[in-house]
Coordinates of C-alpha atoms in Angstrom, one line a residue:
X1 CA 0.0 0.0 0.0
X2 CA 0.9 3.5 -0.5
X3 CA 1.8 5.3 2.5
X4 CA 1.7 8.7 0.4
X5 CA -2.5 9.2 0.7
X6 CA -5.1 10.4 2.6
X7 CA -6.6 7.0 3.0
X8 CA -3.9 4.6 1.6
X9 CA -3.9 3.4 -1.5
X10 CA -3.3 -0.8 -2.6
X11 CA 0.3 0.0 -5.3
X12 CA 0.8 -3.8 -4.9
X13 CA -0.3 -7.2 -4.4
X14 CA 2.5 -10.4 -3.6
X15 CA 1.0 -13.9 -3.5
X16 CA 3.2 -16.8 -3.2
X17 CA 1.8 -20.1 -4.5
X18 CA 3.6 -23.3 -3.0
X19 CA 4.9 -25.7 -4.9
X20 CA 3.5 -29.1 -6.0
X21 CA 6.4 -31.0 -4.7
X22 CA 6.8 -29.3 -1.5
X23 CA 9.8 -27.4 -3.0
X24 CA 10.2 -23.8 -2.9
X25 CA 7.1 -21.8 -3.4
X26 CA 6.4 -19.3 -6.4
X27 CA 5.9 -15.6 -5.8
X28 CA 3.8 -13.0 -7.7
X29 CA 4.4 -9.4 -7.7
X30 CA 1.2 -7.6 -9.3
X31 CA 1.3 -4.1 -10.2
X32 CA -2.2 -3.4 -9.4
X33 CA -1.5 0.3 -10.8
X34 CA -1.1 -0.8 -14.0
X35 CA -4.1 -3.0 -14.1
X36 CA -6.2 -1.6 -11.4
X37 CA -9.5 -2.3 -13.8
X38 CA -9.0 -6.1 -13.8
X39 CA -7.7 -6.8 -10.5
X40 CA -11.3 -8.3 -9.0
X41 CA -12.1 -10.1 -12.0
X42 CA -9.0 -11.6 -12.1
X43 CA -8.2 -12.6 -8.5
X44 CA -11.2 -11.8 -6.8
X45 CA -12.5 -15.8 -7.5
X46 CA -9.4 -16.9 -5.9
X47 CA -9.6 -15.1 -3.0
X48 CA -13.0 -16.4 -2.3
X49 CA -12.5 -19.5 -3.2
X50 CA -13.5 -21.7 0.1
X51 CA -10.9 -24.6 -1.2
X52 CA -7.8 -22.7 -1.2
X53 CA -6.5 -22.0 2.1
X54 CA -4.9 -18.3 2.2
X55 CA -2.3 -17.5 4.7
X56 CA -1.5 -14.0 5.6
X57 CA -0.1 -12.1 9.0
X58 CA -2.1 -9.4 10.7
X59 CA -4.8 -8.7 7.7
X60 CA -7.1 -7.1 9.4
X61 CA -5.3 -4.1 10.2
X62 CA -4.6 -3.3 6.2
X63 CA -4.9 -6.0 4.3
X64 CA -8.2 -6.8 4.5
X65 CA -10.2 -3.0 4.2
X66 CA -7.7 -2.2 1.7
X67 CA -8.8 -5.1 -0.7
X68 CA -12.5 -4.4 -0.2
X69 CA -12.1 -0.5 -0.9
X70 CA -10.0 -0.8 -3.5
X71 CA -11.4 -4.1 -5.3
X72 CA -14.7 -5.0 -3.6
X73 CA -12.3 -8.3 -2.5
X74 CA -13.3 -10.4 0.3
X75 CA -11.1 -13.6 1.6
X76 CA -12.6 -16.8 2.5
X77 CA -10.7 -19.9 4.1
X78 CA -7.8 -18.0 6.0
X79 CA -5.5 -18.6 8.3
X80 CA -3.9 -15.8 10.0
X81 CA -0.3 -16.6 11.2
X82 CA -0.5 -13.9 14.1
X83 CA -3.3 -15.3 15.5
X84 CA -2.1 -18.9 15.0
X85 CA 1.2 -17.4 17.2
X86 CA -1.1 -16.2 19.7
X87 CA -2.7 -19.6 20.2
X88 CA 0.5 -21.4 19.8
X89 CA 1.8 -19.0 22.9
X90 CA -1.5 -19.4 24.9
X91 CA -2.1 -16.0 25.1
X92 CA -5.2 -15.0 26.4
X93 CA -5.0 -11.9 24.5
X94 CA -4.2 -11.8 20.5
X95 CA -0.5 -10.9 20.4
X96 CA 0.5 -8.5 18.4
X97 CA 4.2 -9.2 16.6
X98 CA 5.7 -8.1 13.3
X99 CA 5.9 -10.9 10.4
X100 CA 9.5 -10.4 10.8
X101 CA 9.9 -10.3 14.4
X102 CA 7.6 -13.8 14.2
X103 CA 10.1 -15.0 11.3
X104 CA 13.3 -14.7 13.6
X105 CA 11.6 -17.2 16.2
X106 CA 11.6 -19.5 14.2
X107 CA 15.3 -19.2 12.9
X108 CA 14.4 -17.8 8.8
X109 CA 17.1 -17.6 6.8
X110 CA 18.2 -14.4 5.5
X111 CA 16.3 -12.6 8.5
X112 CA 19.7 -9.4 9.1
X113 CA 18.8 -9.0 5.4
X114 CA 15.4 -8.5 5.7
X115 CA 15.2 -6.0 8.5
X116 CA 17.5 -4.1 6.4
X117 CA 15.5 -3.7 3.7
X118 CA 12.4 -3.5 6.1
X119 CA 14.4 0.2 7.8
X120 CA 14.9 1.3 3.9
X121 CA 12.0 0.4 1.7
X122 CA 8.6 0.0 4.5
X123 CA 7.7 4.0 4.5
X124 CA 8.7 4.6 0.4
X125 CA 6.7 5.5 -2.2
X126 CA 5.1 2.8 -3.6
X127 CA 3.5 5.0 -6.2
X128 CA 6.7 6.0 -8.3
X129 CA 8.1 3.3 -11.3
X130 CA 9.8 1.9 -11.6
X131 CA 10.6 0.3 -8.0
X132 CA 13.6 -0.4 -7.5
X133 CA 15.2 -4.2 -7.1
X134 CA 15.9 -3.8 -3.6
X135 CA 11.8 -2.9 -3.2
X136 CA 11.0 -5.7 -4.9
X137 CA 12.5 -8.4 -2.6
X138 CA 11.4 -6.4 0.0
X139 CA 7.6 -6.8 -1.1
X140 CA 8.4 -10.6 -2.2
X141 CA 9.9 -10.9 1.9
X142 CA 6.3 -10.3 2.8
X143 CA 4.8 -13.4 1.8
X144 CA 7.8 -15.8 0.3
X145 CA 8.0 -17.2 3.9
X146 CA 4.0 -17.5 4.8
X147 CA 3.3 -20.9 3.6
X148 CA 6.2 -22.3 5.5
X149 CA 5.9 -20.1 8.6
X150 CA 1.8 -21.4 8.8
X151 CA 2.9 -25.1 8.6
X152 CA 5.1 -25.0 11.4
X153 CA 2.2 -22.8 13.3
X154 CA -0.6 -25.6 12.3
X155 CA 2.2 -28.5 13.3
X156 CA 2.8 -27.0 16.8
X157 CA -1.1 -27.0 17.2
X158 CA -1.8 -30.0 16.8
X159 CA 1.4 -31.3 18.4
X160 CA -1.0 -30.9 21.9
X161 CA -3.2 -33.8 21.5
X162 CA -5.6 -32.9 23.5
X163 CA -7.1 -30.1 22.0
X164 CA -5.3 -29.1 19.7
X165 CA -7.4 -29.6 16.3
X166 CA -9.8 -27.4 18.8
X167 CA -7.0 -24.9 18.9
X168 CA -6.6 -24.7 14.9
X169 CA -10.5 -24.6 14.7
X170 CA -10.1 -21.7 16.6
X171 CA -7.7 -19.8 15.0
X172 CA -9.5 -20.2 11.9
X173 CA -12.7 -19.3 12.8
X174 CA -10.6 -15.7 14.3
X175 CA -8.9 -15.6 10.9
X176 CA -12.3 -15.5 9.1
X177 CA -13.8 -12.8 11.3
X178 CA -11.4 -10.6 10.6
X179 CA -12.3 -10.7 7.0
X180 CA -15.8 -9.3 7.9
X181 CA -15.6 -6.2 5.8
X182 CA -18.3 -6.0 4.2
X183 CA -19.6 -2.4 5.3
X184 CA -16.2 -1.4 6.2
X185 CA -15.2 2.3 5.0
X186 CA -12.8 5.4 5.8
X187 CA -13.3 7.2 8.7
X188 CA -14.2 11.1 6.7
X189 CA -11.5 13.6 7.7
X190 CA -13.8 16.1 9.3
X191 CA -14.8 12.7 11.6
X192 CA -11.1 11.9 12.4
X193 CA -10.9 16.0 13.7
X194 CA -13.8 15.6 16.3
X195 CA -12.9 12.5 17.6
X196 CA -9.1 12.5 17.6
X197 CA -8.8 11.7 20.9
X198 CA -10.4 8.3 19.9
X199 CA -7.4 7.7 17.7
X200 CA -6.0 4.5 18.9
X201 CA -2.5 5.5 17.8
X202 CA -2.6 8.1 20.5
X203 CA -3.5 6.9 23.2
X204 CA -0.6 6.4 25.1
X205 CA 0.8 9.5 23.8
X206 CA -2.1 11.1 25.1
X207 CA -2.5 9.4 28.5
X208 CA 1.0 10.6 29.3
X209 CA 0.4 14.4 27.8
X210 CA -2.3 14.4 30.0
X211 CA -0.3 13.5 33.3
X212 CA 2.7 16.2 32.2
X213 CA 0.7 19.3 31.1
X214 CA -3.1 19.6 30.5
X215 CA -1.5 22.3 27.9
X216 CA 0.3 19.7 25.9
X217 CA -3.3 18.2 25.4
X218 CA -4.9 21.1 23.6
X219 CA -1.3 22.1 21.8
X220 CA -1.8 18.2 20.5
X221 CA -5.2 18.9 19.5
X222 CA -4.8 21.6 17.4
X223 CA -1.2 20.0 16.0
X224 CA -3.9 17.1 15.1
X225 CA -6.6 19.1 13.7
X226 CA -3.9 21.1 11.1
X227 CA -2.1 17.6 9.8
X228 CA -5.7 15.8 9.2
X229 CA -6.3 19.0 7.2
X230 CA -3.0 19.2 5.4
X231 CA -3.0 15.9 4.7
X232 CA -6.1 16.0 3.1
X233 CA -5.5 19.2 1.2
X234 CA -2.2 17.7 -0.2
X235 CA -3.6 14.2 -0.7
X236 CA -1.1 13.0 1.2
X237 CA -1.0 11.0 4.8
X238 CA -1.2 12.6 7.8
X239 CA 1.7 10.6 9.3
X240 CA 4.1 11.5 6.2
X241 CA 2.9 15.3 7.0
X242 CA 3.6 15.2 10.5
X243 CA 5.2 12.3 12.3
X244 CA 3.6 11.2 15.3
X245 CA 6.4 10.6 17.2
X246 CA 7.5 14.4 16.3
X247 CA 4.3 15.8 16.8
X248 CA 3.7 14.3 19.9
X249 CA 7.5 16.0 20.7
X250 CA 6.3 19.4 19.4
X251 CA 3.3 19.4 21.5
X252 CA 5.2 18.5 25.1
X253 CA 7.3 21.2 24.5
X254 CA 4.8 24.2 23.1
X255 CA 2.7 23.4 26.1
X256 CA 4.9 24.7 28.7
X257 CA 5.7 27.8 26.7
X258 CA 4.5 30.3 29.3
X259 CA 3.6 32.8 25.7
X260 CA 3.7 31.0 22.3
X261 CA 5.3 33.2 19.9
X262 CA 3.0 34.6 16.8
X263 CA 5.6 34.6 14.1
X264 CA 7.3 31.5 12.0
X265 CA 10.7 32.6 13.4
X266 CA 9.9 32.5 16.9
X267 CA 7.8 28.6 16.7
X268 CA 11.2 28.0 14.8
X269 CA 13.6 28.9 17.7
X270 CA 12.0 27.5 20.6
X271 CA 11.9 24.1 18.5
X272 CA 15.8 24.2 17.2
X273 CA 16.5 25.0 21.7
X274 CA 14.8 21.9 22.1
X275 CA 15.7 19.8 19.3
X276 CA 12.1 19.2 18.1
X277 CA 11.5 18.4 14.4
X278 CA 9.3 20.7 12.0
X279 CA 6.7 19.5 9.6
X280 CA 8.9 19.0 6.3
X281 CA 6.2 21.0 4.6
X282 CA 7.0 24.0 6.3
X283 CA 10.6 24.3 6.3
X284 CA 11.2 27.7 4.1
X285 CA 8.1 29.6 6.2
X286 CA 6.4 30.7 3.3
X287 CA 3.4 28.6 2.8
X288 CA 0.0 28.9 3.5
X289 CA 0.3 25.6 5.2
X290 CA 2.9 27.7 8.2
X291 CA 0.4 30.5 8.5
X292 CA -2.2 28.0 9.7
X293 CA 0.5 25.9 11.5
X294 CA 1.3 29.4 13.5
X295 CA -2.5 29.7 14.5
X296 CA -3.0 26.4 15.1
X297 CA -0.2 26.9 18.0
X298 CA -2.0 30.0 18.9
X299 CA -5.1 28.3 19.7
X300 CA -3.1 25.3 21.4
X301 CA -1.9 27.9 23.6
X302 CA -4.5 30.2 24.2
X303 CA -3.0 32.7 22.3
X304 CA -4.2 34.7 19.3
X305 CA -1.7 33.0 16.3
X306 CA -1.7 35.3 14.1
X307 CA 0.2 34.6 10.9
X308 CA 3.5 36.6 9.7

């Protein structure tokens, strides 16, 4: 998927097929840009095909709503190799772990190679072509290893005799409700505004903004407010606008400014003091998008904002 829209956007889709002879599975890299018009006739059969077993990790975060708005595709007969992990673990709670973090349990080859490529190519553009050689095994990284990785998974299952086909029953009956999309859509931009505090992402950000400075709070709501907007006025995502990790940062430190500066130079200042990060966008201060950066501090602050 593209991490460079409002929404997201599905630039790719990797299947691996395994092998009749138990050798070393095939894997398909599908430009869906280039033939975005035939994807669901094409595939869309396969994936709901109830007699071919489908293995992914973590689709319903994704995966799964990005097929459905993008293709109208919905997945039948899967097996989700986090959740299998979860039951495998007997956790009580489903266990949240990286494909690659799950790969390196269970000793994959190749895995220092992977996680470089993971650190380069996971935020890119996925948009621009060509992609690059590097991108490619990267995207063929994401499933190459699925049909092995499930097969150890199901093996361990069933390993516990006594209820272990209950286990694997289990996990695919999770699996499948996960794939429950059917009236799934965006959340509108204007929604995501009002109820940002509901933002799962930020909860812990907020719950410890909160217990620092009540200030940091609103600063972090108005901070919000102006990415969501500039995102959606540039088409772009709000994280690649405004990183959460540096917005969070921006927003502990404008909150204890006794008086928030009005001007591009002074915001500027107090975060090159502190070592905060600006929004890329607004590095040369002559935008429109810094004048309503500069009031949106002003109102996180109490302040009037005024532009330059």
């Amino acid at each position: 998927r593209s991490g460079r829209s409002y929404h997201g956007m599905t630039c790719l889709l990797q299947i691996s097929v395994p092998a009749a002879d138990g050798g070393e599975p095939t894997d398909y890299i599908v430009d869906v840009l280039s033939v975005w018009d035939d994807v669901r006739r094409c595939l869309g059969p396969a994936f709901a095909d109830s007699n071919t077993l489908k293995v992914a990790h973590a689709v319903s975060g994704v995966d799964v709503p990005s097929l459905f708005r993008d293709f109208g595709i919905t997945i039948v007969n899967l097996v989700d190799t986090q959740v299998a992990y979860t039951k495998v673990t007997k956790q009580k709670k489903q266990k949240s772990i990286g494909l690659l973090q799950l790969l390196k349990q269970y000793d994959c080859p190749l895995i220092d190679q992977l996680e470089q490529l993971k650190k380069k190519y996971q935020t890119s553009n996925w948009v621009i072509r060509p992609l690059a050689e590097d991108q490619l095994n990267y995207a063929r990284s994401d499933v190459h290893y699925l049909i092995q990785l499930e097969k150890i998974l199901r093996s361990k299952l069933l390993a516990n005799a006594a209820d272990g086909e209950t286990a694997l029953v289990a996990v695919l009956r999770t699996s499948q409700q996960m794939c429950k999309v059917n009236n799934w859509k965006p959340a509108s931009k204007d929604r995501r505004i009002r109820y940002w505090e509901n933002d799962r992402t930020m909860s812990k950000d907020l719950k410890n903004l909160k217990k620092l400075n009540p200030q940091c709070t609103t600063v972090l709501k108005e901070l919000y407010a102006w990415r969501e907007q500039t995102a959606w006025d540039q088409g772009d995502s709000p994280e690649y606008v405004y990183a959460k990790k540096q917005m969070v940062n921006a927003a502990s430190v404008l909150g204890k400014v006794d008086v928030l500066p009005d001007n591009f130079e002074g915001i500027q200042e107090i975060f090159s003091q502190k070592e905060v990060s600006l929004p890329g966008l607004l590095k040369d201060g002559t935008t429109v998008f810094t004048t309503l950066f500069i009031e949106a501090v002003g109102r996180g602050g109490g302040g009037g904002g005024g532009g330059r």
